[in-house]
């Protein structure tokens, strides 16, 4: 029966595919298709893992101390029984042989199916056996991770290309398009999906500018977040339409609905082709104002996408993605090579590298050192520059790596979340120290322009202080909105109050742009607002001439720029700023 689930639209377009339910804790499990000739090997891998886990449990059981509670041995019996469970084994085999899932993916898929059956059980004792099944599956996954495939091989699907929506016609083969449905996915895990095969995704939680949503946008696949109970309502393998424009999921669609969305999908494709014609067109308004369109990237390889969309540089390299999802922080050489790769990838165009913005909804792995466990309010806690200043050796390592990369092309160094004069001075003195360290060792480095992010209202209200020290400012609207309105950007329950057009937010943005323009300093917007075409005219009217966004948004924003008359927009922007309901005028 068809039903729909509503959430927040975060990444445009329509995706149609079969649901793959991924538990949040297992988002880092490898998901790839195997070659049809390898099904027996894959089943064998599972068998070996199962036998190894069985042996381990039997050994533990044998070595139990005499005074161990009787229940412990009984519990281990349950685990041994679950390992031999026919539903688990035959299900996993099905996913491997019929759908060509790799072993880990097949195992977690079947686990999700059985886990739901446990959830539905009346008997409490039986319901609780789900935890045992989970432990058994975790052990097998752990075993396979240690001895088998890498976490995420970039293996092509069997046909040698990514599955596409057209494959919908190839009913019931392993080649059907797949959409990912999860309760939550961390930004780091989301990044793994960059090389994956999903054509769309949906999560129960998250706000429009949560970092998971931001990564989804950078993947440029249709996505909906904040869809509340989607991962409960949707079942493994259900057909799902993800409408990333409207923020709606349609489950088990009827043929008529499918045809309608198929049509929308083709329209979207045509629109993209039309925009592609603008790639080499300079971004200039009708009244001859040049506008700079820059790219936001998460990894050095993203520069290829930025260049292909005609970006005039990188306005925001979120360097923290190099630090996430790993057990050890990257050392100076690794960071230097990554930054250098980005610089070289832009072929002489400037690259703005932001120092790490760890914390809040971008935690690092527990093993990698300090985590935020126990922090009451991480968005207001040890995040971004605060995190860096709290660990000078870590920060100096990053600063040296950025300075060294600057020897290979133009680099801007951008500092996130500054609010206090003391933080500014501390940061600058560490930068001097990093330079001195490199001088002492005779290591080559290059010049950098220095920028600060304006994303805390306190910063926007003390611009003169910032402009005294920095060459340019970059407005982080995602956080500026969050901190001005006291709305957690990642919390879907207050997403309706996360309002980019609130008069207070617009005032802070307009004043920042005006002050920089008056002092002849560079200013750009690198929050999600820069890529939102409904805001382009207003930002132009406020005097903004530099926008940094996901490469996939560049052409749509350019189209707005080409149609705009900046002089007329300047007068109109003043009216919008004076209005009680600015959104009504856009
Ligand atoms: C912002 O806050 O607008 C910004 C660009 O930084 P991030 O989204 O990474 O916090
Ligand atoms: Mg920010």
Coordinates of C-alpha atoms and ligand atoms in Angstrom, one line a residue:
X1 CA 0.0 0.0 0.0
X2 CA 1.4 3.4 -1.0
X3 CA 2.1 5.9 1.8
X4 CA 4.2 9.0 2.2
X5 CA 6.6 10.3 4.9
X6 CA 7.4 14.0 5.2
X7 CA 10.8 15.4 6.1
X8 CA 13.1 18.2 5.1
X9 CA 14.3 18.7 1.5
X10 CA 18.0 18.9 1.6
X11 CA 19.3 17.8 -1.8
X12 CA 17.4 18.3 -5.0
X13 CA 16.1 15.8 -7.5
X14 CA 14.1 12.6 -7.6
X15 CA 15.5 9.2 -6.8
X16 CA 13.6 6.0 -7.2
X17 CA 15.0 2.8 -5.8
X18 CA 14.7 -0.1 -3.4
X19 CA 15.3 0.7 0.2
X20 CA 18.5 -0.5 1.9
X21 CA 18.0 0.0 5.7
X22 CA 21.3 0.7 7.4
X23 CA 21.5 0.9 11.2
X24 CA 23.4 4.0 12.2
X25 CA 26.0 2.0 14.0
X26 CA 26.6 0.0 10.9
X27 CA 26.9 2.8 8.4
X28 CA 30.5 2.1 8.1
X29 CA 29.9 -1.5 7.0
X30 CA 31.1 -2.1 3.4
X31 CA 28.4 -1.8 0.8
X32 CA 29.4 -3.0 -2.7
X33 CA 28.3 -5.4 -5.3
X34 CA 30.4 -8.5 -6.0
X35 CA 31.0 -10.1 -9.3
X36 CA 28.5 -13.0 -10.0
X37 CA 31.5 -15.4 -10.2
X38 CA 32.4 -14.6 -6.6
X39 CA 29.2 -15.6 -4.8
X40 CA 30.7 -18.9 -3.6
X41 CA 33.8 -17.1 -2.2
X42 CA 31.6 -14.6 -0.5
X43 CA 29.5 -17.2 1.1
X44 CA 32.7 -19.0 2.2
X45 CA 33.9 -15.8 3.8
X46 CA 30.8 -15.7 5.9
X47 CA 31.1 -19.4 6.7
X48 CA 34.6 -18.9 7.9
X49 CA 33.6 -15.9 10.0
X50 CA 30.7 -17.8 11.5
X51 CA 32.9 -20.8 12.4
X52 CA 35.5 -18.6 13.9
X53 CA 33.0 -16.9 16.1
X54 CA 31.4 -20.2 17.0
X55 CA 34.8 -21.5 18.1
X56 CA 35.5 -18.4 20.1
X57 CA 32.2 -18.7 21.9
X58 CA 32.7 -22.4 22.6
X59 CA 36.2 -21.6 24.0
X60 CA 34.8 -18.9 26.2
X61 CA 32.1 -21.2 27.4
X62 CA 34.6 -24.0 28.1
X63 CA 36.9 -21.7 30.1
X64 CA 34.1 -20.1 32.2
X65 CA 35.2 -20.1 35.8
X66 CA 33.3 -22.6 38.0
X67 CA 31.6 -19.9 40.0
X68 CA 30.3 -18.1 36.9
X69 CA 26.6 -17.6 36.9
X70 CA 24.7 -20.4 35.2
X71 CA 22.9 -17.8 33.0
X72 CA 26.2 -16.9 31.3
X73 CA 26.7 -20.3 29.8
X74 CA 23.0 -20.4 28.8
X75 CA 23.4 -17.1 27.1
X76 CA 26.4 -18.4 25.1
X77 CA 24.3 -21.3 24.1
X78 CA 21.8 -18.9 22.7
X79 CA 24.6 -17.1 20.7
X80 CA 25.7 -20.5 19.3
X81 CA 22.2 -21.3 18.3
X82 CA 21.7 -17.9 16.6
X83 CA 24.8 -18.5 14.6
X84 CA 23.3 -21.6 13.1
X85 CA 19.8 -20.0 12.7
X86 CA 18.4 -21.1 9.4
X87 CA 16.6 -17.8 8.7
X88 CA 19.9 -15.9 9.2
X89 CA 21.9 -18.2 7.0
X90 CA 19.5 -18.6 4.2
X91 CA 18.6 -14.9 4.2
X92 CA 22.2 -13.9 3.9
X93 CA 22.8 -16.4 1.1
X94 CA 19.8 -14.9 -0.7
X95 CA 21.3 -11.4 -0.6
X96 CA 24.6 -12.7 -1.8
X97 CA 23.5 -14.9 -4.6
X98 CA 20.4 -13.1 -5.9
X99 CA 21.4 -9.5 -5.3
X100 CA 25.2 -9.8 -5.4
X101 CA 25.6 -7.9 -2.1
X102 CA 29.0 -8.3 -0.4
X103 CA 29.0 -10.6 2.7
X104 CA 29.0 -7.8 5.3
X105 CA 26.1 -6.0 3.5
X106 CA 24.2 -9.2 3.1
X107 CA 24.7 -10.0 6.8
X108 CA 23.5 -6.6 8.1
X109 CA 20.6 -6.6 5.7
X110 CA 19.3 -9.9 7.0
X111 CA 20.0 -8.8 10.5
X112 CA 17.8 -5.8 10.1
X113 CA 14.9 -8.0 8.8
X114 CA 15.2 -10.4 11.7
X115 CA 15.6 -7.6 14.2
X116 CA 12.3 -6.1 13.2
X117 CA 10.6 -9.5 13.8
X118 CA 12.1 -9.5 17.3
X119 CA 10.8 -6.0 17.8
X120 CA 7.3 -7.1 17.0
X121 CA 7.3 -10.0 19.4
X122 CA 4.9 -10.0 22.3
X123 CA 7.1 -12.0 24.6
X124 CA 9.6 -9.8 26.4
X125 CA 12.2 -12.6 26.7
X126 CA 12.1 -13.2 23.0
X127 CA 12.2 -9.5 22.2
X128 CA 15.3 -9.2 24.2
X129 CA 17.1 -11.8 22.1
X130 CA 17.5 -9.1 19.5
X131 CA 20.5 -7.8 21.5
X132 CA 22.0 -11.3 21.4
X133 CA 21.6 -11.5 17.6
X134 CA 23.2 -8.1 17.3
X135 CA 26.2 -9.2 19.3
X136 CA 26.6 -12.2 17.2
X137 CA 26.4 -10.2 14.0
X138 CA 28.8 -7.6 15.4
X139 CA 31.3 -10.4 16.2
X140 CA 31.1 -11.7 12.7
X141 CA 31.5 -8.3 11.2
X142 CA 34.5 -7.6 13.4
X143 CA 36.0 -10.9 12.3
X144 CA 35.5 -10.1 8.6
X145 CA 36.9 -6.6 9.0
X146 CA 40.0 -8.1 10.4
X147 CA 40.7 -10.7 7.8
X148 CA 38.7 -9.8 4.8
X149 CA 37.7 -7.0 2.4
X150 CA 38.6 -3.4 3.0
X151 CA 35.9 -1.2 4.6
X152 CA 34.8 0.3 1.4
X153 CA 36.3 -0.8 -1.9
X154 CA 35.4 1.4 -4.8
X155 CA 34.3 -1.7 -6.7
X156 CA 32.0 -1.0 -9.6
X157 CA 28.6 -2.7 -9.7
X158 CA 28.4 -5.8 -11.9
X159 CA 27.5 -3.9 -15.0
X160 CA 30.6 -1.6 -14.6
X161 CA 28.5 1.5 -14.0
X162 CA 26.6 3.0 -11.2
X163 CA 23.0 1.8 -11.1
X164 CA 20.6 4.5 -12.4
X165 CA 17.0 5.1 -12.2
X166 CA 16.3 3.7 -15.6
X167 CA 17.2 0.3 -14.2
X168 CA 13.9 0.4 -12.5
X169 CA 12.7 -1.4 -15.6
X170 CA 15.0 -4.3 -14.9
X171 CA 12.8 -5.5 -12.2
X172 CA 14.1 -7.9 -9.6
X173 CA 17.7 -8.1 -10.6
X174 CA 20.7 -7.1 -8.6
X175 CA 21.0 -4.1 -10.9
X176 CA 18.1 -2.1 -9.4
X177 CA 18.9 1.3 -8.1
X178 CA 19.1 1.5 -4.3
X179 CA 18.2 4.2 -1.8
X180 CA 19.7 4.4 1.7
X181 CA 17.3 4.7 4.6
X182 CA 18.8 5.2 8.1
X183 CA 17.8 6.6 11.5
X184 CA 20.9 8.8 11.3
X185 CA 24.2 8.9 9.5
X186 CA 27.3 10.7 10.8
X187 CA 28.9 13.2 8.4
X188 CA 32.0 10.9 8.3
X189 CA 30.0 7.9 7.3
X190 CA 28.1 10.0 4.8
X191 CA 31.4 10.8 3.2
X192 CA 32.1 7.1 2.7
X193 CA 29.0 7.0 0.5
X194 CA 30.6 9.4 -1.9
X195 CA 32.1 6.4 -3.7
X196 CA 29.0 4.2 -3.2
X197 CA 26.1 3.1 -5.2
X198 CA 23.1 4.7 -3.6
X199 CA 21.0 7.0 -5.8
X200 CA 19.4 8.8 -2.9
X201 CA 19.0 8.7 0.9
X202 CA 16.7 9.5 3.8
X203 CA 17.3 9.8 7.5
X204 CA 14.9 10.1 10.5
X205 CA 16.9 12.9 12.1
X206 CA 18.8 16.0 11.0
X207 CA 18.2 19.6 10.0
X208 CA 18.6 21.3 6.7
X209 CA 22.1 22.6 7.5
X210 CA 23.3 19.6 9.6
X211 CA 26.6 18.4 8.4
X212 CA 25.1 15.2 7.2
X213 CA 22.7 17.2 5.0
X214 CA 25.6 19.3 3.8
X215 CA 27.6 16.2 2.7
X216 CA 24.5 14.9 1.0
X217 CA 24.2 18.0 -1.0
X218 CA 27.9 17.7 -2.0
X219 CA 27.2 14.2 -3.2
X220 CA 24.5 15.8 -5.4
X221 CA 22.0 13.0 -4.8
X222 CA 18.3 13.5 -3.8
X223 CA 18.0 13.4 -0.1
X224 CA 15.5 14.0 2.7
X225 CA 16.4 14.3 6.4
X226 CA 14.3 14.8 9.5
X227 CA 11.8 12.2 8.2
X228 CA 11.1 11.2 11.8
X229 CA 10.1 7.5 11.7
X230 CA 11.0 6.7 8.1
X231 CA 13.5 4.0 9.1
X232 CA 10.7 2.3 11.2
X233 CA 8.0 2.5 8.6
X234 CA 10.0 1.5 5.5
X235 CA 11.0 -2.1 5.1
X236 CA 14.1 -3.6 3.6
X237 CA 13.7 -3.7 -0.1
X238 CA 10.5 -1.5 -0.3
X239 CA 10.4 0.6 -3.4
X240 CA 10.8 4.2 -2.4
X241 CA 10.6 7.5 -4.2
X242 CA 12.8 10.2 -2.6
X243 CA 11.6 13.7 -3.6
X244 CA 14.5 15.9 -2.6
X245 CA 12.7 19.0 -3.9
X246 CA 9.6 18.6 -1.7
X247 CA 11.2 16.7 1.2
X248 CA 8.8 13.7 0.8
X249 CA 9.3 10.0 0.7
X250 CA 6.7 7.9 -1.2
X251 CA 6.8 4.2 -0.2
X252 CA 5.5 1.4 -2.4
X253 CA 4.3 3.8 -5.1
X254 CA 1.5 2.8 -7.5
X255 CA 2.3 2.7 -11.3
X256 CA 0.6 6.1 -11.8
X257 CA 2.7 7.8 -9.1
X258 CA 5.8 6.1 -10.5
X259 CA 5.0 7.5 -14.0
X260 CA 4.5 10.9 -12.6
X261 CA 7.8 10.9 -10.8
X262 CA 9.6 9.4 -13.7
X263 CA 8.4 12.4 -15.7
X264 CA 9.6 14.8 -13.0
X265 CA 13.0 13.0 -13.0
X266 CA 13.4 13.6 -16.7
X267 CA 12.4 17.2 -16.4
X268 CA 15.1 17.6 -13.8
X269 CA 17.7 16.0 -16.1
X270 CA 16.7 18.4 -18.9
X271 CA 17.1 21.4 -16.6
X272 CA 20.6 20.2 -15.6
X273 CA 21.6 19.9 -19.2
X274 CA 20.3 23.4 -19.9
X275 CA 22.3 24.8 -17.0
X276 CA 25.4 23.0 -18.2
X277 CA 25.5 25.4 -21.1
X278 CA 26.5 28.1 -18.6
X279 CA 29.7 26.5 -17.5
X280 CA 32.0 28.8 -19.4
X281 CA 29.8 31.9 -19.2
X282 CA 31.3 34.6 -16.9
X283 CA 29.2 35.4 -13.9
X284 CA 28.3 39.0 -14.5
X285 CA 25.1 40.8 -13.7
X286 CA 23.0 42.8 -16.3
X287 CA 24.7 46.0 -15.0
X288 CA 28.2 44.6 -15.4
X289 CA 29.0 43.6 -11.8
X290 CA 31.4 40.7 -11.7
X291 CA 30.5 38.0 -9.2
X292 CA 32.8 35.3 -7.9
X293 CA 31.4 31.8 -7.6
X294 CA 33.5 29.5 -5.5
X295 CA 33.2 25.9 -4.4
X296 CA 32.9 24.3 -1.0
X297 CA 34.7 21.0 -0.7
X298 CA 35.3 18.3 1.9
X299 CA 38.1 16.3 0.4
X300 CA 41.0 17.2 -2.0
X301 CA 39.5 15.0 -4.8
X302 CA 36.4 17.2 -4.8
X303 CA 38.4 19.9 -6.7
X304 CA 37.7 17.9 -9.9
X305 CA 34.0 18.5 -9.5
X306 CA 34.6 22.2 -8.6
X307 CA 36.7 22.8 -11.8
X308 CA 34.2 21.0 -14.0
X309 CA 31.4 23.3 -12.8
X310 CA 33.6 26.4 -13.6
X311 CA 34.3 27.3 -9.9
X312 CA 36.7 30.3 -9.7
X313 CA 38.4 28.8 -6.7
X314 CA 37.6 27.0 -3.4
X315 CA 35.9 29.3 -0.9
X316 CA 35.7 26.7 1.8
X317 CA 37.7 23.5 2.2
X318 CA 36.2 21.9 5.4
X319 CA 39.5 20.3 6.5
X320 CA 37.9 18.5 9.4
X321 CA 36.7 15.8 7.1
X322 CA 40.4 14.7 6.9
X323 CA 40.2 14.2 10.7
X324 CA 36.9 12.2 11.0
X325 CA 36.2 8.5 10.9
X326 CA 39.7 7.4 11.7
X327 CA 41.5 6.1 14.7
X328 CA 44.5 8.5 14.5
X329 CA 44.7 12.1 13.6
X330 CA 46.5 12.9 10.3
X331 CA 50.1 14.0 10.8
X332 CA 51.7 17.0 9.2
X333 CA 52.9 15.2 6.1
X334 CA 49.6 13.6 5.4
X335 CA 47.8 16.9 5.8
X336 CA 50.4 18.7 3.7
X337 CA 49.9 16.2 0.9
X338 CA 46.1 16.5 1.1
X339 CA 46.1 20.4 1.0
X340 CA 48.7 20.4 -1.7
X341 CA 46.6 18.0 -3.8
X342 CA 43.6 20.4 -3.4
X343 CA 45.9 23.4 -4.4
X344 CA 47.2 21.6 -7.4
X345 CA 43.8 20.4 -8.3
X346 CA 42.6 24.0 -8.7
X347 CA 45.3 24.8 -11.2
X348 CA 46.3 28.2 -9.9
X349 CA 42.9 29.3 -8.6
X350 CA 42.8 30.2 -4.9
X351 CA 42.0 27.6 -2.3
X352 CA 40.6 28.6 1.1
X353 CA 41.5 26.0 3.7
X354 CA 39.6 26.3 6.9
X355 CA 41.3 25.1 10.0
X356 CA 39.5 22.1 11.6
X357 CA 36.0 22.6 12.8
X358 CA 35.7 19.5 14.9
X359 CA 32.9 19.2 17.4
X360 CA 29.2 19.6 17.7
X361 CA 27.7 17.5 14.9
X362 CA 31.1 16.7 13.5
X363 CA 32.7 14.5 16.2
X364 CA 35.9 12.7 15.7
X365 CA 36.4 9.0 16.4
X366 CA 36.8 8.0 20.0
X367 CA 40.1 6.4 19.2
X368 CA 41.5 9.5 17.7
X369 CA 41.7 11.3 21.0
X370 CA 39.5 13.9 22.6
X371 CA 35.8 13.4 22.1
X372 CA 32.8 15.2 23.2
X373 CA 31.4 12.5 25.4
X374 CA 29.7 14.1 28.4
X375 CA 29.5 17.6 27.0
X376 CA 26.1 19.0 27.8
X377 CA 25.8 21.3 24.9
X378 CA 28.4 20.5 22.2
X379 CA 27.3 23.3 19.8
X380 CA 28.3 25.7 22.5
X381 CA 31.3 23.7 23.7
X382 CA 34.8 22.9 22.6
X383 CA 34.3 23.3 18.9
X384 CA 36.3 24.6 15.9
X385 CA 39.0 27.2 16.9
X386 CA 38.3 26.5 20.6
X387 CA 39.2 22.9 20.0
X388 CA 42.4 23.9 18.1
X389 CA 43.5 26.4 20.7
X390 CA 43.0 23.9 23.4
X391 CA 45.6 21.6 21.7
X392 CA 48.5 23.8 20.4
X393 CA 50.6 20.9 19.1
X394 CA 47.7 19.6 17.0
X395 CA 46.9 23.1 15.7
X396 CA 50.5 23.9 14.9
X397 CA 50.8 20.7 12.9
X398 CA 47.8 21.8 10.8
X399 CA 49.1 25.3 10.4
X400 CA 52.5 24.1 9.3
X401 CA 50.9 21.8 6.8
X402 CA 48.7 24.6 5.3
X403 CA 51.7 27.0 5.1
X404 CA 53.7 24.3 3.3
X405 CA 50.9 23.7 0.8
X406 CA 50.8 27.4 0.1
X407 CA 54.1 27.1 -1.6
X408 CA 52.3 25.3 -4.5
X409 CA 49.6 27.9 -5.3
X410 CA 47.4 30.6 -3.8
X411 CA 46.1 29.6 -0.4
X412 CA 43.8 31.5 2.0
X413 CA 43.7 30.4 5.6
X414 CA 40.3 30.6 7.2
X415 CA 39.6 30.4 10.9
X416 CA 36.2 29.1 12.1
X417 CA 34.1 30.2 15.1
X418 CA 36.1 33.1 16.4
X419 CA 34.4 35.4 18.9
X420 CA 37.0 37.0 21.1
X421 CA 39.9 39.3 20.5
X422 CA 42.1 37.0 22.7
X423 CA 41.2 34.1 20.5
X424 CA 42.2 36.1 17.4
X425 CA 45.6 37.1 18.9
X426 CA 46.3 33.6 20.2
X427 CA 45.6 32.2 16.8
X428 CA 47.8 34.7 15.0
X429 CA 50.7 34.1 17.5
X430 CA 50.5 30.4 16.9
X431 CA 50.6 31.1 13.1
X432 CA 53.8 33.1 13.7
X433 CA 55.2 30.3 15.7
X434 CA 54.4 27.8 13.0
X435 CA 56.2 29.9 10.5
X436 CA 59.2 30.2 12.8
X437 CA 59.3 26.4 13.3
X438 CA 59.4 26.0 9.5
X439 CA 62.1 28.6 9.2
X440 CA 64.2 26.9 11.8
X441 CA 64.0 23.6 9.9
X442 CA 64.6 25.3 6.6
X443 CA 61.3 24.0 5.2
X444 CA 59.7 25.9 2.3
X445 CA 56.3 27.5 2.7
X446 CA 54.2 30.1 1.0
X447 CA 52.3 33.3 1.8
X448 CA 48.6 33.0 2.9
X449 CA 45.8 35.5 3.1
X450 CA 44.1 35.4 6.4
X451 CA 40.4 35.1 6.9
X452 CA 38.0 34.8 9.7
X453 CA 34.5 33.2 9.6
X454 CA 31.7 35.3 10.9
X455 CA 29.4 32.8 12.3
X456 CA 28.8 33.9 15.9
X457 CA 26.7 37.0 16.4
X458 CA 29.3 38.4 18.7
X459 CA 31.8 38.4 15.7
X460 CA 29.2 40.1 13.5
X461 CA 28.8 42.8 16.1
X462 CA 32.5 43.5 16.5
X463 CA 33.6 43.7 12.8
X464 CA 36.1 46.4 13.3
X465 CA 38.1 44.2 15.6
X466 CA 38.1 41.4 13.0
X467 CA 38.9 43.7 10.1
X468 CA 41.9 45.0 12.0
X469 CA 43.5 41.6 11.9
X470 CA 42.1 39.8 8.9
X471 CA 42.4 40.2 5.1
X472 CA 39.0 38.9 4.4
X473 CA 35.8 37.6 6.1
X474 CA 33.6 34.7 5.2
X475 CA 30.1 34.5 6.6
X476 CA 29.1 31.1 7.8
X477 CA 25.3 31.5 7.7
X478 CA 24.6 28.0 8.9
X479 CA 26.0 28.7 12.3
X480 CA 25.2 32.4 12.3
X481 CA 21.5 31.4 12.0
X482 CA 21.9 28.7 14.7
X483 CA 23.5 31.0 17.2
X484 CA 21.4 34.1 16.5
X485 CA 18.1 32.3 16.8
X486 CA 19.2 29.7 19.4
X487 CA 18.1 26.9 17.1
X488 CA 20.1 23.7 16.9
X489 CA 20.8 23.4 13.2
X490 CA 20.8 19.6 13.4
X491 CA 17.5 19.2 15.3
X492 CA 14.5 18.5 13.1
X493 CA 12.1 19.2 15.9
X494 CA 12.9 22.9 15.7
X495 CA 13.7 23.0 12.0
X496 CA 10.6 25.2 11.3
X497 CA 12.2 27.9 13.4
X498 CA 15.5 27.8 11.6
X499 CA 14.8 30.8 9.5
X500 CA 17.5 32.3 7.2
X501 CA 15.2 35.3 6.6
X502 CA 14.7 36.3 10.2
X503 CA 15.3 40.1 10.3
X504 CA 18.1 39.7 12.9
X505 CA 20.0 37.3 10.7
X506 CA 19.6 39.4 7.6
X507 CA 20.8 42.5 9.5
X508 CA 24.0 40.8 10.7
X509 CA 24.7 39.6 7.2
X510 CA 24.0 42.9 5.6
X511 CA 26.1 44.8 8.1
X512 CA 29.1 42.4 7.7
X513 CA 29.0 42.8 3.9
X514 CA 28.6 46.6 4.1
X515 CA 31.5 47.0 6.5
X516 CA 33.9 44.9 4.5
X517 CA 32.9 46.7 1.3
X518 CA 33.4 50.1 3.0
X519 CA 36.9 49.0 4.1
X520 CA 37.8 47.4 0.8
X521 CA 38.2 44.0 2.4
X522 CA 37.1 40.8 0.8
X523 CA 33.8 39.2 2.0
X524 CA 32.0 36.1 0.9
X525 CA 29.2 33.8 2.2
X526 CA 30.2 30.2 2.5
X527 CA 27.1 28.8 4.4
X528 CA 24.3 27.0 2.6
X529 CA 22.6 30.4 1.9
X530 CA 25.2 31.1 -0.8
X531 CA 23.9 28.1 -2.8
X532 CA 20.2 28.8 -2.2
X533 CA 18.9 30.4 -5.4
X534 CA 16.0 32.0 -3.6
X535 CA 18.6 34.1 -1.7
X536 CA 20.9 35.1 -4.5
X537 CA 19.1 38.3 -5.4
X538 CA 19.0 39.5 -1.9
X539 CA 22.7 38.8 -1.2
X540 CA 23.6 40.6 -4.4
X541 CA 21.4 43.5 -3.3
X542 CA 23.3 43.6 0.0
X543 CA 26.5 44.1 -2.0
X544 CA 27.8 40.5 -1.9
X545 CA 30.0 39.7 -4.9
X546 CA 31.6 36.4 -3.7
X547 CA 29.5 33.2 -3.1
X548 CA 30.9 29.8 -2.0
X549 CA 28.8 26.7 -2.4
X550 CA 28.6 23.1 -3.4
X551 CA 29.8 22.7 -6.9
X552 CA 26.4 21.3 -7.9
X553 CA 24.8 24.6 -7.1
X554 CA 27.1 26.9 -9.0
X555 CA 25.3 26.9 -12.3
X556 CA 21.9 27.5 -10.8
X557 CA 23.3 30.5 -8.8
X558 CA 25.1 31.8 -11.9
X559 CA 21.8 31.8 -13.8
X560 CA 20.3 34.1 -11.1
X561 CA 23.4 36.3 -11.3
X562 CA 23.1 36.6 -15.1
X563 CA 19.4 37.7 -14.8
X564 CA 20.1 40.2 -12.0
X565 CA 20.4 44.0 -12.0
X566 CA 22.6 44.7 -9.0
X567 CA 21.7 48.4 -8.9
X568 CA 18.0 47.8 -8.7
X569 CA 18.5 45.0 -6.2
X570 CA 20.3 47.3 -3.9
X571 CA 17.3 49.5 -3.4
X572 CA 15.0 46.5 -3.1
X573 CA 17.3 44.9 -0.5
X574 CA 16.9 47.9 1.8
X575 CA 13.1 47.4 1.7
X576 CA 13.5 43.7 2.5
X577 CA 15.8 44.5 5.4
X578 CA 13.3 47.0 6.8
X579 CA 10.4 44.5 6.6
X580 CA 9.0 42.5 9.5
X581 CA 8.4 39.6 7.2
X582 CA 11.3 39.6 4.8
X583 CA 10.6 36.1 3.4
X584 CA 7.3 37.4 2.0
X585 CA 9.1 39.8 -0.3
X586 CA 11.6 37.3 -1.8
Ligands
LIG1 C1 28.6 27.8 8.4 O1 28.5 27.7 9.6 O2 27.8 28.4 7.6 C2 29.7 27.1 7.7 C3 30.0 27.3 6.4 O3 30.5 26.2 8.4 P1 29.9 24.8 8.8 O4 28.7 24.5 8.0 O5 31.0 23.8 8.4 O6 29.7 24.9 10.2
LIG2 MG1 30.1 26.9 10.8

